[in-house]
Coordinates of C-alpha atoms in Angstrom, one line a residue:
M26 CA -35.0 17.1 63.4
S27 CA -32.3 19.6 64.3
N28 CA -33.8 23.1 64.5
K29 CA -37.4 22.2 63.6
I30 CA -39.6 21.5 66.5
V31 CA -43.4 21.6 66.3
T32 CA -45.6 21.3 69.3
L33 CA -49.3 20.7 69.0
G34 CA -51.5 20.8 72.1
S35 CA -55.2 20.8 72.8
T36 CA -57.3 20.9 75.9
F37 CA -60.9 19.9 76.0
L38 CA -63.4 20.5 78.8
I39 CA -66.4 18.1 78.5
M40 CA -69.4 18.9 80.5
T41 CA -72.2 16.4 80.9
T42 CA -75.7 16.7 82.1
I43 CA -77.6 13.9 83.7
I44 CA -81.4 14.0 83.5
C45 CA -83.2 11.9 86.1
A46 CA -86.9 11.4 87.0
N47 CA -87.9 11.9 90.6
P48 CA -87.9 8.3 92.0
M49 CA -90.7 9.4 94.4
D50 CA -92.9 10.5 91.5
N51 CA -95.3 7.7 90.6
N52 CA -96.2 9.4 87.4
A53 CA -92.6 9.7 86.2
T54 CA -92.1 8.0 82.8
T55 CA -89.2 5.5 82.6
Y56 CA -87.5 4.3 79.5
E57 CA -88.3 0.8 80.4
Q58 CA -92.0 1.6 80.4
E59 CA -91.8 3.5 77.1
P60 CA -89.3 1.6 74.9
H61 CA -89.8 4.0 72.0
L62 CA -88.2 6.8 74.0
T63 CA -84.4 7.3 73.7
A64 CA -82.5 7.8 76.9
P65 CA -80.4 11.0 77.0
R66 CA -76.7 10.4 76.4
S67 CA -73.7 12.4 77.4
V68 CA -71.0 13.5 75.1
R69 CA -68.6 11.4 77.1
D70 CA -70.8 8.3 76.4
I71 CA -70.7 9.0 72.6
L72 CA -66.9 9.7 72.5
G73 CA -66.3 6.6 74.5
E74 CA -67.7 4.4 71.7
N75 CA -64.7 5.1 69.5
N76 CA -62.9 1.8 69.6
P77 CA -59.1 2.4 69.0
V78 CA -59.0 -0.9 67.1
E79 CA -61.8 0.1 64.7
H80 CA -61.1 3.9 64.4
M81 CA -57.3 4.0 64.4
R82 CA -54.6 2.6 62.2
G83 CA -50.9 3.1 61.6
Q84 CA -47.9 2.0 59.7
L85 CA -44.1 1.9 60.2
R86 CA -41.6 1.5 57.4
I87 CA -37.8 1.4 57.1
G88 CA -36.0 2.1 53.8
Y89 CA -32.7 2.4 52.1
I90 CA -32.0 4.1 48.8
T91 CA -28.8 4.4 46.8
Q92 CA -28.1 6.2 43.5
R93 CA -24.9 5.5 41.5
Y94 CA -23.8 7.2 38.3
D95 CA -20.4 6.9 36.7
A96 CA -19.8 10.7 36.5
S97 CA -21.4 11.6 39.9
P98 CA -20.9 10.8 43.5
T99 CA -22.9 8.0 45.1
L100 CA -26.0 9.2 47.0
D101 CA -27.4 7.1 49.9
A102 CA -30.1 7.5 52.5
Y103 CA -31.4 5.4 55.4
G104 CA -34.7 6.3 56.8
A105 CA -37.7 5.2 59.0
G106 CA -41.1 6.6 58.5
G107 CA -44.7 6.0 59.3
H108 CA -48.1 7.5 60.2
I109 CA -50.9 7.2 62.7
H110 CA -54.4 7.8 61.5
F111 CA -57.7 8.4 63.4
D112 CA -61.3 8.4 62.2
T113 CA -64.2 9.7 64.2
K114 CA -67.6 8.0 64.2
S115 CA -70.1 8.9 61.6
Y116 CA -72.7 11.5 62.6
Y117 CA -75.5 11.9 60.1
G118 CA -73.2 10.9 57.4
F119 CA -70.3 13.2 58.4
H120 CA -67.0 12.1 60.0
L121 CA -63.5 13.5 60.4
G122 CA -60.2 11.9 59.5
I123 CA -56.7 13.0 60.6
S124 CA -53.2 11.6 60.3
A125 CA -49.7 12.6 61.1
Y126 CA -46.7 11.4 59.1
G127 CA -43.1 11.4 60.3
V128 CA -39.8 10.5 58.7
L129 CA -36.5 10.0 60.7
D130 CA -33.0 10.0 59.2
L131 CA -31.3 6.9 60.5
A132 CA -27.8 8.0 59.4
F133 CA -27.5 10.8 61.9
D134 CA -23.9 11.7 61.2
S135 CA -24.0 11.4 57.4
D136 CA -22.7 14.1 55.2
D137 CA -25.7 15.9 53.5
T138 CA -23.6 16.3 50.4
F139 CA -23.9 12.6 49.7
K140 CA -27.4 12.1 51.2
H141 CA -30.1 11.1 48.8
P142 CA -32.9 13.8 49.1
D143 CA -36.0 11.7 48.2
F144 CA -36.7 10.5 51.8
F145 CA -36.4 13.9 53.6
D146 CA -37.4 17.5 53.6
E147 CA -35.9 20.4 51.6
E148 CA -32.9 20.5 54.0
K149 CA -32.4 16.7 53.8
E150 CA -33.5 16.4 57.4
S151 CA -36.1 14.5 59.4
F152 CA -39.6 16.0 59.6
A153 CA -43.2 15.5 60.8
V154 CA -46.3 16.8 59.0
L155 CA -50.1 16.8 59.4
S156 CA -50.6 14.7 56.2
E157 CA -54.4 14.3 56.4
L158 CA -57.2 16.4 57.8
Y159 CA -60.5 15.9 56.0
L160 CA -64.2 15.9 56.4
D161 CA -66.1 13.1 54.8
Y162 CA -69.8 13.0 53.9
D163 CA -71.5 9.7 52.9
T164 CA -75.2 9.4 52.1
G165 CA -74.9 5.7 52.7
D166 CA -75.8 4.7 49.2
A167 CA -74.5 6.4 46.1
F168 CA -72.8 9.7 47.0
T169 CA -69.5 10.4 48.9
M170 CA -67.5 13.6 49.4
R171 CA -64.1 14.3 50.9
L172 CA -62.9 17.8 51.7
G173 CA -59.3 18.6 52.9
K174 CA -55.9 17.0 53.0
Q175 CA -56.1 13.5 51.8
T176 CA -54.6 10.7 49.7
F177 CA -56.0 10.4 46.2
D178 CA -55.3 8.1 43.2
S179 CA -55.9 8.8 39.6
P180 CA -53.9 8.5 36.3
H181 CA -52.4 11.9 36.6
A182 CA -52.5 12.6 40.3
D183 CA -51.8 9.8 42.7
S184 CA -50.1 8.7 46.0
D185 CA -47.2 7.1 44.1
D186 CA -46.1 5.3 47.3
I187 CA -42.6 4.2 46.3
R188 CA -40.5 6.3 48.7
M189 CA -40.6 7.0 52.5
M190 CA -43.7 9.1 52.3
P191 CA -46.4 9.0 49.6
N192 CA -48.0 12.0 48.0
Y193 CA -50.9 13.8 49.7
F194 CA -53.2 16.5 48.3
E195 CA -55.2 19.3 49.6
A196 CA -58.3 18.6 47.5
Y197 CA -62.1 18.5 47.3
T198 CA -63.3 15.3 45.7
M199 CA -66.8 13.8 45.0
R200 CA -67.9 10.3 43.9
Y201 CA -71.3 9.2 42.6
T202 CA -72.1 5.6 42.0
A203 CA -74.7 5.8 39.3
S204 CA -75.2 2.1 39.2
S205 CA -73.4 -1.1 40.0
D206 CA -71.3 -0.6 36.8
V207 CA -70.9 3.1 36.5
T208 CA -69.0 5.5 38.7
L209 CA -68.6 9.3 38.3
Q210 CA -66.0 11.5 40.0
A211 CA -65.2 15.2 40.1
G212 CA -62.8 17.3 42.1
W213 CA -60.4 20.2 42.6
I214 CA -56.8 19.8 43.7
R215 CA -55.1 22.9 45.2
K216 CA -51.9 21.7 46.8
M217 CA -49.6 18.7 47.1
A218 CA -47.1 17.3 49.7
G219 CA -45.0 14.2 49.6
W220 CA -41.7 13.1 48.0
E221 CA -42.9 13.9 44.4
N222 CA -43.9 17.5 44.8
G223 CA -40.3 18.4 43.8
I224 CA -39.9 21.1 46.5
D225 CA -40.3 19.9 50.0
A226 CA -42.0 16.6 51.0
S227 CA -43.0 18.1 54.4
R228 CA -45.0 21.0 53.1
F229 CA -48.2 21.3 51.0
E230 CA -47.1 23.4 48.0
K231 CA -49.3 25.1 45.4
I232 CA -49.8 23.2 42.1
S233 CA -48.2 26.1 40.2
E234 CA -45.0 25.6 42.3
V235 CA -45.1 21.9 42.0
L236 CA -45.3 22.2 38.2
E237 CA -42.6 25.0 38.2
T238 CA -44.7 27.4 36.2
S239 CA -45.3 31.1 36.5
A240 CA -48.9 30.8 35.6
D241 CA -51.4 32.0 38.2
T242 CA -53.2 28.8 38.4
D243 CA -56.1 27.9 40.7
G244 CA -55.1 24.2 40.7
V245 CA -56.3 21.1 38.8
F246 CA -60.0 20.4 38.1
F247 CA -60.9 16.9 37.0
L248 CA -63.9 14.8 35.9
S249 CA -64.0 11.1 35.3
A250 CA -66.4 8.3 34.4
S251 CA -65.8 4.6 34.7
Y252 CA -67.7 1.5 33.5
E253 CA -66.9 -1.9 35.0
A254 CA -68.8 -4.9 33.5
E255 CA -69.0 -8.0 35.6
K256 CA -65.6 -9.7 35.6
H257 CA -64.5 -9.2 32.0
F258 CA -64.4 -5.6 30.8
D259 CA -63.8 -2.2 32.2
V260 CA -63.2 1.3 30.8
Q261 CA -62.4 4.7 32.3
A262 CA -62.0 8.2 31.0
W263 CA -60.5 11.2 32.8
Y264 CA -60.4 14.9 31.9
Y265 CA -58.0 17.3 33.8
R266 CA -58.0 21.0 33.5
F267 CA -54.7 22.4 34.7
D268 CA -55.9 25.9 35.1
D269 CA -54.1 28.3 32.7
I270 CA -51.5 25.5 31.9
A271 CA -52.9 22.5 30.0
D272 CA -55.8 20.2 29.3
V273 CA -55.3 16.4 29.7
V274 CA -57.4 13.5 28.5
Y275 CA -56.8 10.0 29.6
I276 CA -58.7 6.9 28.4
E277 CA -58.1 3.3 29.4
A278 CA -59.9 0.0 28.5
S279 CA -59.1 -3.5 29.6
Y280 CA -60.3 -7.0 29.1
H281 CA -59.9 -9.7 31.8
A282 CA -59.5 -13.3 30.7
F283 CA -59.7 -16.0 33.4
L284 CA -57.5 -18.8 32.2
A285 CA -57.8 -20.9 35.4
E286 CA -59.1 -20.6 38.9
K287 CA -56.2 -18.4 40.1
T288 CA -54.8 -17.3 36.8
E289 CA -56.0 -14.1 35.1
L290 CA -54.7 -12.4 31.9
I291 CA -55.4 -8.7 31.5
L292 CA -55.2 -7.1 28.0
G293 CA -55.4 -3.3 28.1
V294 CA -55.0 -0.2 26.0
Q295 CA -54.3 3.4 27.1
W296 CA -54.6 6.7 25.3
D297 CA -53.2 9.9 26.8

């Protein structure tokens, strides 16, 4: 990516302590003798349990886009993109998630004048970005919380993954499953990155800049409730408070009719 080079480096020094009983001490208690005791474990032991297959995932994609208008020049773009994601193990309900996203321009010698901008950064060039960095908390039953850079899907703020890089948000979201049928959500969205932020896909921009408004907004607050009856009926309602800009209400209801074993008809209505 021409004149943009980012280097990230970290060095960790892990010190472990081994606690042993004196083998010559006949009174020393062993963990075999007392099965209810837990043997001391080093940090290295714990970190070593992170199985790359279970705790890492990634994706690679290649795309081509073209735009043709009678009164305008044709715009084209060839790109490759993808991400690698890592999750830590859960510790008392907490765990960290991190992912990096990169996009590469495959038409290296193309003229930027005729390059479609949706795949790349503000300068129509390749880029890399720390797309996710969040802290999760899960009680193990009804309540979950995610704080930080993340993907998020709702009627008026979603990943909209139809280009080289989806949308990401710097947000604080909570979910409470009140019952098997009812789910409540709340959150606050501060910034947005991705192809649809309208400024630069490679940067997290303030919501006021994404919406191109001069309002001194603190972002978007939202509340939602959803009810999903077994198989046939579900309804959801969302309220968004675009601080100092607008209030938005969205309601959706749908009925699922199963016509055959693998055939389903969905009838729905939306109000916005």
